[in-house]
Short mmCIF file of C-alpha atoms in Angstrom, two decimals:
data_model
loop_
_atom_site.label_atom_id
_atom_site.label_comp_id
_atom_site.label_asym_id
_atom_site.label_seq_id
_atom_site.Cartn_x
_atom_site.Cartn_y
_atom_site.Cartn_z
CA MET A 1 29.13 -21.69 -9.00
CA ALA A 2 27.61 -18.35 -9.82
CA ALA A 3 30.33 -17.17 -12.11
CA ALA A 4 30.42 -18.85 -15.49
CA GLN A 5 34.17 -18.55 -15.91
CA LYS A 6 34.91 -20.44 -12.66
CA THR A 7 32.91 -23.48 -13.72
CA LYS A 8 34.49 -26.44 -15.45
CA ALA A 9 34.21 -27.01 -19.19
CA SER A 10 32.52 -30.37 -18.58
CA ASP A 11 29.77 -28.68 -16.57
CA ARG A 12 29.14 -26.16 -19.30
CA GLN A 13 29.03 -28.94 -21.91
CA ALA A 14 26.39 -30.82 -19.90
CA VAL A 15 24.31 -27.68 -19.48
CA CYS A 16 24.57 -26.86 -23.20
CA LYS A 17 23.31 -30.34 -24.10
CA ARG A 18 20.27 -29.95 -21.87
CA LEU A 19 19.62 -26.48 -23.21
CA LEU A 20 19.83 -27.77 -26.77
CA THR A 21 17.18 -30.43 -26.11
CA ASN A 22 14.82 -27.93 -24.46
CA LEU A 23 15.25 -25.41 -27.26
CA LYS A 24 14.51 -28.12 -29.84
CA LYS A 25 11.16 -28.77 -28.15
CA ARG A 26 10.27 -25.09 -28.18
CA TYR A 27 11.53 -24.24 -31.68
CA THR A 28 12.11 -26.31 -34.79
CA GLY A 29 15.17 -28.52 -34.48
CA LYS A 30 16.15 -28.21 -38.16
CA LEU A 31 18.56 -25.75 -39.65
CA PRO A 32 17.29 -23.58 -42.52
CA LYS A 33 18.86 -24.32 -45.88
CA PHE A 34 21.77 -22.04 -46.70
CA ASP A 35 23.97 -22.58 -49.75
CA LYS A 36 24.98 -19.08 -50.83
CA PRO A 37 28.43 -18.11 -52.18
CA VAL A 38 30.94 -16.34 -49.97
CA LEU A 39 30.12 -12.79 -51.03
CA GLU A 40 26.38 -13.24 -50.56
CA THR A 41 27.09 -14.87 -47.21
CA MET A 42 28.90 -11.74 -46.13
CA LEU A 43 25.99 -9.58 -47.29
CA PHE A 44 23.45 -11.88 -45.63
CA SER A 45 25.29 -11.66 -42.30
CA ALA A 46 24.74 -7.89 -42.26
CA SER A 47 20.98 -8.50 -42.40
CA LEU A 48 21.01 -11.39 -39.91
CA GLU A 49 22.75 -9.61 -37.04
CA ASN A 50 20.27 -8.84 -34.21
CA SER A 51 17.31 -10.05 -36.28
CA THR A 52 15.43 -13.23 -37.09
CA TRP A 53 16.28 -15.55 -39.96
CA GLU A 54 13.04 -14.73 -41.77
CA GLU A 55 13.65 -10.97 -41.51
CA ALA A 56 17.19 -11.40 -42.84
CA GLU A 57 16.04 -13.43 -45.83
CA ALA A 58 13.37 -10.86 -46.70
CA ALA A 59 15.87 -7.97 -46.45
CA HIS A 60 18.45 -9.82 -48.56
CA GLU A 61 15.87 -10.52 -51.27
CA ARG A 62 14.83 -6.85 -51.32
CA LEU A 63 18.46 -5.82 -51.65
CA LEU A 64 18.96 -7.93 -54.77
CA ALA A 65 15.58 -7.02 -56.25
CA GLU A 66 15.56 -3.23 -55.85
CA PHE A 67 19.00 -2.73 -57.39
CA HIS A 68 20.08 -3.75 -60.86
CA ASP A 69 23.25 -5.57 -59.76
CA LEU A 70 25.88 -5.58 -57.02
CA ASN A 71 27.88 -2.84 -58.72
CA GLU A 72 24.93 -0.47 -58.45
CA ILE A 73 24.76 -1.17 -54.70
CA ARG A 74 28.46 -0.45 -54.41
CA VAL A 75 28.11 2.90 -56.16
CA SER A 76 24.87 3.96 -54.44
CA SER A 77 24.75 6.10 -51.31
CA VAL A 78 23.94 4.90 -47.82
CA LYS A 79 20.54 6.62 -47.86
CA GLU A 80 19.54 4.83 -51.06
CA ALA A 81 20.45 1.41 -49.63
CA GLU A 82 18.98 2.25 -46.24
CA THR A 83 15.42 1.79 -47.44
CA VAL A 84 16.03 -1.94 -47.91
CA PHE A 85 16.64 -2.39 -44.15
CA SER A 86 13.87 -0.09 -42.94
CA ASN A 87 12.14 -2.95 -41.06
CA LEU A 88 15.32 -3.82 -39.12
CA SER A 89 17.21 -2.02 -36.39
CA HIS A 90 19.95 0.44 -37.39
CA PRO A 91 19.26 0.39 -41.16
CA ASP A 92 21.91 3.02 -41.86
CA TRP A 93 24.69 0.91 -40.33
CA ARG A 94 23.54 -2.18 -42.24
CA ALA A 95 23.62 -0.28 -45.53
CA LEU A 96 27.10 1.05 -44.74
CA ARG A 97 28.42 -2.44 -43.98
CA VAL A 98 26.97 -3.89 -47.16
CA ARG A 99 28.51 -1.15 -49.28
CA SER A 100 31.92 -1.47 -47.54
CA VAL A 101 31.96 -5.24 -48.18
CA LEU A 102 31.25 -4.75 -51.89
CA GLN A 103 33.88 -2.04 -52.20
CA PHE A 104 36.52 -4.20 -50.49
CA VAL A 105 35.83 -7.26 -52.63
CA PHE A 106 35.78 -5.26 -55.87
CA GLU A 107 39.05 -3.49 -55.07
CA ASP A 108 40.67 -6.81 -54.13
CA THR A 109 39.49 -8.97 -57.05
CA TYR A 110 37.99 -6.47 -59.56
CA SER A 111 34.93 -8.70 -59.57
CA PHE A 112 32.12 -9.81 -57.29
CA GLU A 113 33.28 -13.36 -56.70
CA TYR A 114 35.04 -14.20 -53.46
CA ASP A 115 34.90 -18.00 -53.31
CA ALA A 116 38.71 -18.09 -53.21
CA LEU A 117 38.36 -17.52 -49.46
CA LYS A 118 37.33 -21.18 -49.07
CA ARG A 119 40.78 -22.36 -50.10
CA LYS A 120 42.54 -20.41 -47.38
CA THR A 121 43.28 -21.49 -43.84
CA LEU A 122 41.29 -20.20 -40.91
CA ASP A 123 43.98 -17.77 -39.76
CA SER A 124 44.61 -16.28 -43.20
CA ALA A 125 40.91 -16.02 -43.95
CA ASN A 126 40.30 -14.35 -40.60
CA LYS A 127 43.07 -11.81 -41.28
CA GLN A 128 41.66 -11.14 -44.73
CA LEU A 129 38.16 -10.45 -43.44
CA SER A 130 39.43 -8.30 -40.58
CA LYS A 131 40.64 -5.80 -43.19
CA VAL A 132 37.09 -5.02 -44.27
CA SER A 133 36.02 -1.70 -42.77
CA HIS A 134 32.85 -1.56 -40.66
CA MET A 135 32.64 -5.37 -40.53
CA THR A 136 31.44 -6.65 -37.15
CA PRO A 137 32.81 -9.77 -35.37
CA PHE A 138 29.46 -11.47 -35.94
CA MET A 139 29.69 -10.98 -39.72
CA ARG A 140 33.25 -12.27 -39.78
CA LEU A 141 32.53 -15.38 -37.69
CA PHE A 142 29.33 -16.16 -39.58
CA THR A 143 31.19 -15.99 -42.91
CA LEU A 144 33.99 -18.23 -41.66
CA GLN A 145 31.55 -20.73 -40.20
CA HIS A 146 29.60 -21.19 -43.45
CA ALA A 147 32.43 -20.66 -45.93
CA LEU A 148 35.09 -22.80 -44.26
CA GLY A 149 32.97 -24.96 -41.98
CA SER A 150 35.19 -24.12 -39.01
CA HIS A 151 34.28 -24.59 -35.36
CA LEU A 152 33.05 -21.05 -34.59
CA LEU A 153 29.97 -19.67 -32.88
CA PRO A 154 28.87 -16.28 -34.24
CA VAL A 155 27.10 -14.35 -31.47
CA ASP A 156 25.43 -10.94 -31.72
CA ASP A 157 24.25 -8.61 -28.96
CA ARG A 158 20.80 -10.14 -28.52
CA MET A 159 22.19 -13.65 -28.42
CA SER A 160 24.75 -12.51 -25.86
CA ASN A 161 21.96 -11.25 -23.56
CA ALA A 162 20.26 -14.65 -23.64
CA ILE A 163 23.54 -16.52 -23.09
CA VAL A 164 24.40 -14.37 -20.07
CA TRP A 165 20.99 -15.01 -18.52
CA LEU A 166 21.39 -18.74 -19.04
CA GLY A 167 24.61 -18.61 -16.99
CA LEU A 168 27.03 -19.51 -19.79
CA ALA A 169 28.83 -16.15 -19.57
CA THR A 170 29.25 -13.40 -17.01
CA PRO A 171 27.59 -9.99 -17.43
CA GLY A 172 29.63 -7.36 -19.22
CA THR A 173 31.68 -9.71 -21.40
CA PRO A 174 32.06 -8.60 -25.05
CA THR A 175 30.18 -10.55 -27.69
CA GLU A 176 33.36 -11.84 -29.31
CA ASP A 177 34.56 -13.19 -25.97
CA VAL A 178 31.19 -14.88 -25.42
CA SER A 179 31.63 -16.80 -28.68
CA ASN A 180 35.10 -17.93 -27.55
CA ILE A 181 33.69 -19.17 -24.23
CA LEU A 182 31.02 -21.22 -25.99
CA LYS A 183 33.57 -22.76 -28.34
CA SER A 184 34.76 -25.15 -25.64
CA SER A 185 31.22 -25.87 -24.40
CA VAL A 186 29.44 -26.78 -27.65
CA ARG A 187 30.55 -29.54 -30.00
CA LYS A 188 31.47 -28.70 -33.56
CA SER A 189 28.60 -30.73 -35.01
CA ASP A 190 26.07 -28.93 -32.75
CA SER A 191 27.44 -25.41 -33.11
CA PRO A 192 25.31 -24.27 -36.15
CA LEU A 193 22.11 -25.65 -34.63
CA PHE A 194 22.93 -24.26 -31.19
CA CYS A 195 23.51 -20.77 -32.61
CA HIS A 196 20.29 -20.97 -34.61
CA LEU A 197 18.19 -21.99 -31.59
CA VAL A 198 19.75 -19.39 -29.31
CA ARG A 199 18.99 -16.79 -32.00
CA CYS A 200 15.36 -17.97 -32.05
CA LEU A 201 15.20 -17.53 -28.28
CA ALA A 202 16.92 -14.12 -28.27
CA THR A 203 14.83 -12.68 -31.12
CA ASP A 204 11.52 -14.07 -29.85
CA PRO A 205 9.27 -11.01 -29.39
CA LYS A 206 8.07 -12.44 -26.06
CA TYR A 207 11.54 -12.41 -24.49
CA THR A 208 13.69 -9.77 -26.23
CA LYS A 209 12.85 -6.96 -23.79
CA PHE A 210 13.05 -9.38 -20.88
CA PHE A 211 16.68 -10.31 -21.61
CA GLU A 212 17.68 -6.67 -22.07
CA THR A 213 16.13 -5.44 -18.82
CA ILE A 214 16.93 -8.37 -16.53
CA ASN A 215 20.66 -8.35 -17.32
CA LYS A 216 20.87 -4.75 -16.11
CA HIS A 217 19.88 -5.96 -12.61
CA ALA A 218 22.00 -9.11 -12.78
CA PRO A 219 24.24 -9.98 -9.81
CA GLU A 220 27.93 -9.12 -10.05
CA GLU A 221 28.98 -12.77 -10.27
CA GLY A 222 26.36 -13.56 -12.92
CA TRP A 223 23.44 -15.95 -13.11
CA ASP A 224 23.81 -19.46 -11.74
CA LEU A 225 24.78 -22.00 -14.40
CA GLU A 226 23.28 -25.00 -12.58
CA THR A 227 19.80 -23.47 -12.52
CA GLY A 228 19.94 -22.24 -16.12
CA VAL A 229 17.87 -25.10 -17.50
CA GLU A 230 15.28 -24.78 -14.73
CA ARG A 231 14.96 -21.05 -15.31
CA LEU A 232 14.50 -21.65 -19.04
CA ASP A 233 11.66 -24.13 -18.37
CA ARG A 234 10.11 -21.65 -15.98
CA LEU A 235 10.34 -18.94 -18.62
CA PHE A 236 8.62 -21.11 -21.23
CA LYS A 237 5.81 -22.10 -18.85
CA ARG A 238 5.02 -18.87 -17.02
CA GLY A 239 6.67 -16.18 -19.15
CA PRO A 240 8.73 -13.19 -18.02
CA SER A 241 6.23 -12.40 -15.25
CA ALA A 242 7.57 -15.39 -13.31
CA PHE A 243 10.81 -13.48 -12.63
CA GLN A 244 9.25 -10.20 -11.57
CA LYS A 245 9.34 -9.53 -7.83
CA PRO A 246 5.81 -9.24 -6.40
CA LYS A 247 5.03 -6.01 -4.60
CA LYS A 248 4.55 -6.43 -0.85
CA LYS A 249 1.32 -5.26 0.77
CA ARG A 250 3.17 -3.91 3.77
CA GLU A 251 5.00 -1.47 1.62
CA THR A 252 1.73 0.01 0.39
CA SER A 253 0.43 0.37 3.96
CA LYS A 254 3.67 2.02 5.03
CA THR A 255 3.49 4.48 2.17
CA THR A 256 -0.12 5.36 3.03
CA LYS A 257 0.85 5.90 6.67
CA LYS A 258 3.73 8.13 5.63
CA THR A 259 1.48 10.20 3.40
CA THR A 260 -1.13 10.60 6.15
CA LYS A 261 1.53 11.67 8.64
CA LYS A 262 2.88 14.22 6.18
CA THR A 263 -0.60 15.63 5.55
CA THR A 264 -1.39 15.88 9.28
CA LYS A 265 1.91 17.65 9.92
CA LYS A 266 1.19 20.11 7.13
CA THR A 267 -2.32 20.84 8.44
CA THR A 268 -1.10 21.36 12.02
CA LYS A 269 1.63 23.69 10.80
CA ALA A 270 -0.87 25.67 8.74
CA ARG A 271 -3.26 25.96 11.67
CA GLY A 272 -0.46 27.11 14.01
CA ALA A 273 0.65 29.72 11.52
CA ALA A 274 -2.92 30.97 11.10
CA SER A 275 -3.42 31.25 14.88
CA LYS A 276 -0.15 33.19 15.25
CA THR A 277 -1.15 35.68 12.58
CA ALA A 278 -4.58 36.11 14.19
CA LYS A 279 -3.00 36.85 17.58
CA LYS A 280 -0.66 39.39 16.06
CA LYS A 281 -3.55 41.17 14.35
CA SER A 282 -5.61 41.24 17.58
CA THR A 283 -2.75 42.69 19.66
CA GLY A 284 -1.98 45.32 17.04
CA SER A 285 -5.57 46.48 16.80
CA ALA A 286 -5.88 46.68 20.62
CA THR A 287 -2.97 49.09 20.86
CA LYS A 288 -4.14 51.35 18.07
CA LYS A 289 -7.93 51.55 18.70
CA LYS A 290 -9.77 52.00 22.04
CA PRO A 291 -12.43 49.47 22.80
CA ALA A 292 -15.98 50.74 22.29
CA ALA A 293 -18.21 51.44 25.33
CA SER A 294 -20.24 48.51 26.40
CA VAL A 295 -23.97 48.87 25.74
CA PRO A 296 -26.29 47.25 28.26
CA ARG A 297 -28.23 44.45 26.74
CA LYS A 298 -32.02 44.54 26.86
CA LYS A 299 -33.76 41.89 28.83
CA ALA A 300 -35.54 39.36 26.79
CA GLY A 301 -39.32 39.35 26.95
CA VAL A 302 -39.78 42.89 28.37
CA LYS A 303 -40.75 45.70 26.06
CA LYS A 304 -40.64 49.34 27.12
CA VAL A 305 -43.72 51.35 26.24
CA LYS A 306 -43.25 55.02 25.52
CA VAL A 307 -45.73 57.24 27.33
CA ALA A 308 -46.68 60.47 25.67
CA LYS A 309 -45.71 63.49 27.73
CA PRO A 310 -48.34 66.22 28.29
CA LYS A 311 -47.85 69.22 26.16
CA ALA A 312 -46.56 72.24 27.94
CA THR A 313 -49.22 74.95 28.33
CA LYS A 314 -48.30 78.54 27.96
CA LYS A 315 -48.85 80.68 31.03
CA VAL A 316 -51.05 83.63 30.23
CA SER A 317 -51.03 86.67 32.41
CA ARG A 318 -54.17 88.19 33.92
CA LYS A 319 -53.83 91.36 31.90
CA ALA A 320 -53.80 89.39 28.67
CA LYS A 321 -56.91 87.52 29.71
CA SER A 322 -58.78 90.70 30.52
CA ALA A 323 -57.68 92.23 27.23
CA LYS A 324 -59.04 89.24 25.33
CA LYS A 325 -62.34 89.49 27.12
CA THR A 326 -62.70 93.10 26.17
CA THR A 327 -61.97 92.41 22.56
CA THR A 328 -64.41 89.61 22.43
CA ARG A 329 -67.23 91.65 23.76
CA LYS A 330 -69.60 93.00 21.18
CA LYS A 331 -69.92 96.72 20.76
CA PRO A 332 -73.31 98.10 21.72
CA THR A 333 -75.50 99.12 18.87
CA ARG A 334 -76.68 102.68 18.89
#
């Protein structure tokens, strides 16, 4: 029963009841007071989409306080109204939707009162609101739910991520189709409270990123509906870390072994290349240059002493000797 569409409506109803009780324990089980006219409901829905109830109320109050009246908002540019929604996601689109709603109502009634929508049937009111440009399915369903009190479940993108993870819808279904699937699973009396509690879960800062990332790795058939309540309890107790796969120690050892093998291979290759280049250099030098003559090594411990050679004496002839003797003799004195 992995796919949510293959399950029976009775099974989804039972799961929704259990989810409603668990969400009541986690969040407040009371609906916030909301008694605004139809036009302000339409404007409030633009602030509420993909945001918390408190953030939407604060943005709606800023919108009415910073401008003189609704006509000034209708005439103003998107950049001027964008500052009101600076704390919310996509402020430019929110400002454009608010201005398009005011322009449509003023052109239709030449006023800023649209409570006549309450007197219409659901089909005619739905067709009338579908003519508003840039109006999302969430804004239309939220307006019809509060203006006519019809059995509708307005769902935005963040709420859809939480509903898919709970197993009530399959991954990849559009948000408008998700609201149609829940229509047969949630009772009419519980639908406003169910939507409010699912919004609290989807916009909780602890779980918003978790729902966005985990649905990307969801199985093709979707999350199991029967274990949806158990997974929600596990999420409340242990947090998103309970659904993260622990890293295996073996994988780390394998990676270290692979890195060591790669390094050893690189070192052996480098050494082989170095030895090849050394051999090439040695062979090239041997062919070009003749080896030097070997010099006999001196024996250790024996020192050669140089002996002075006798000076060569000049041979003197006998005649020279006799001549010297004669010169050396003293002359006789007379």
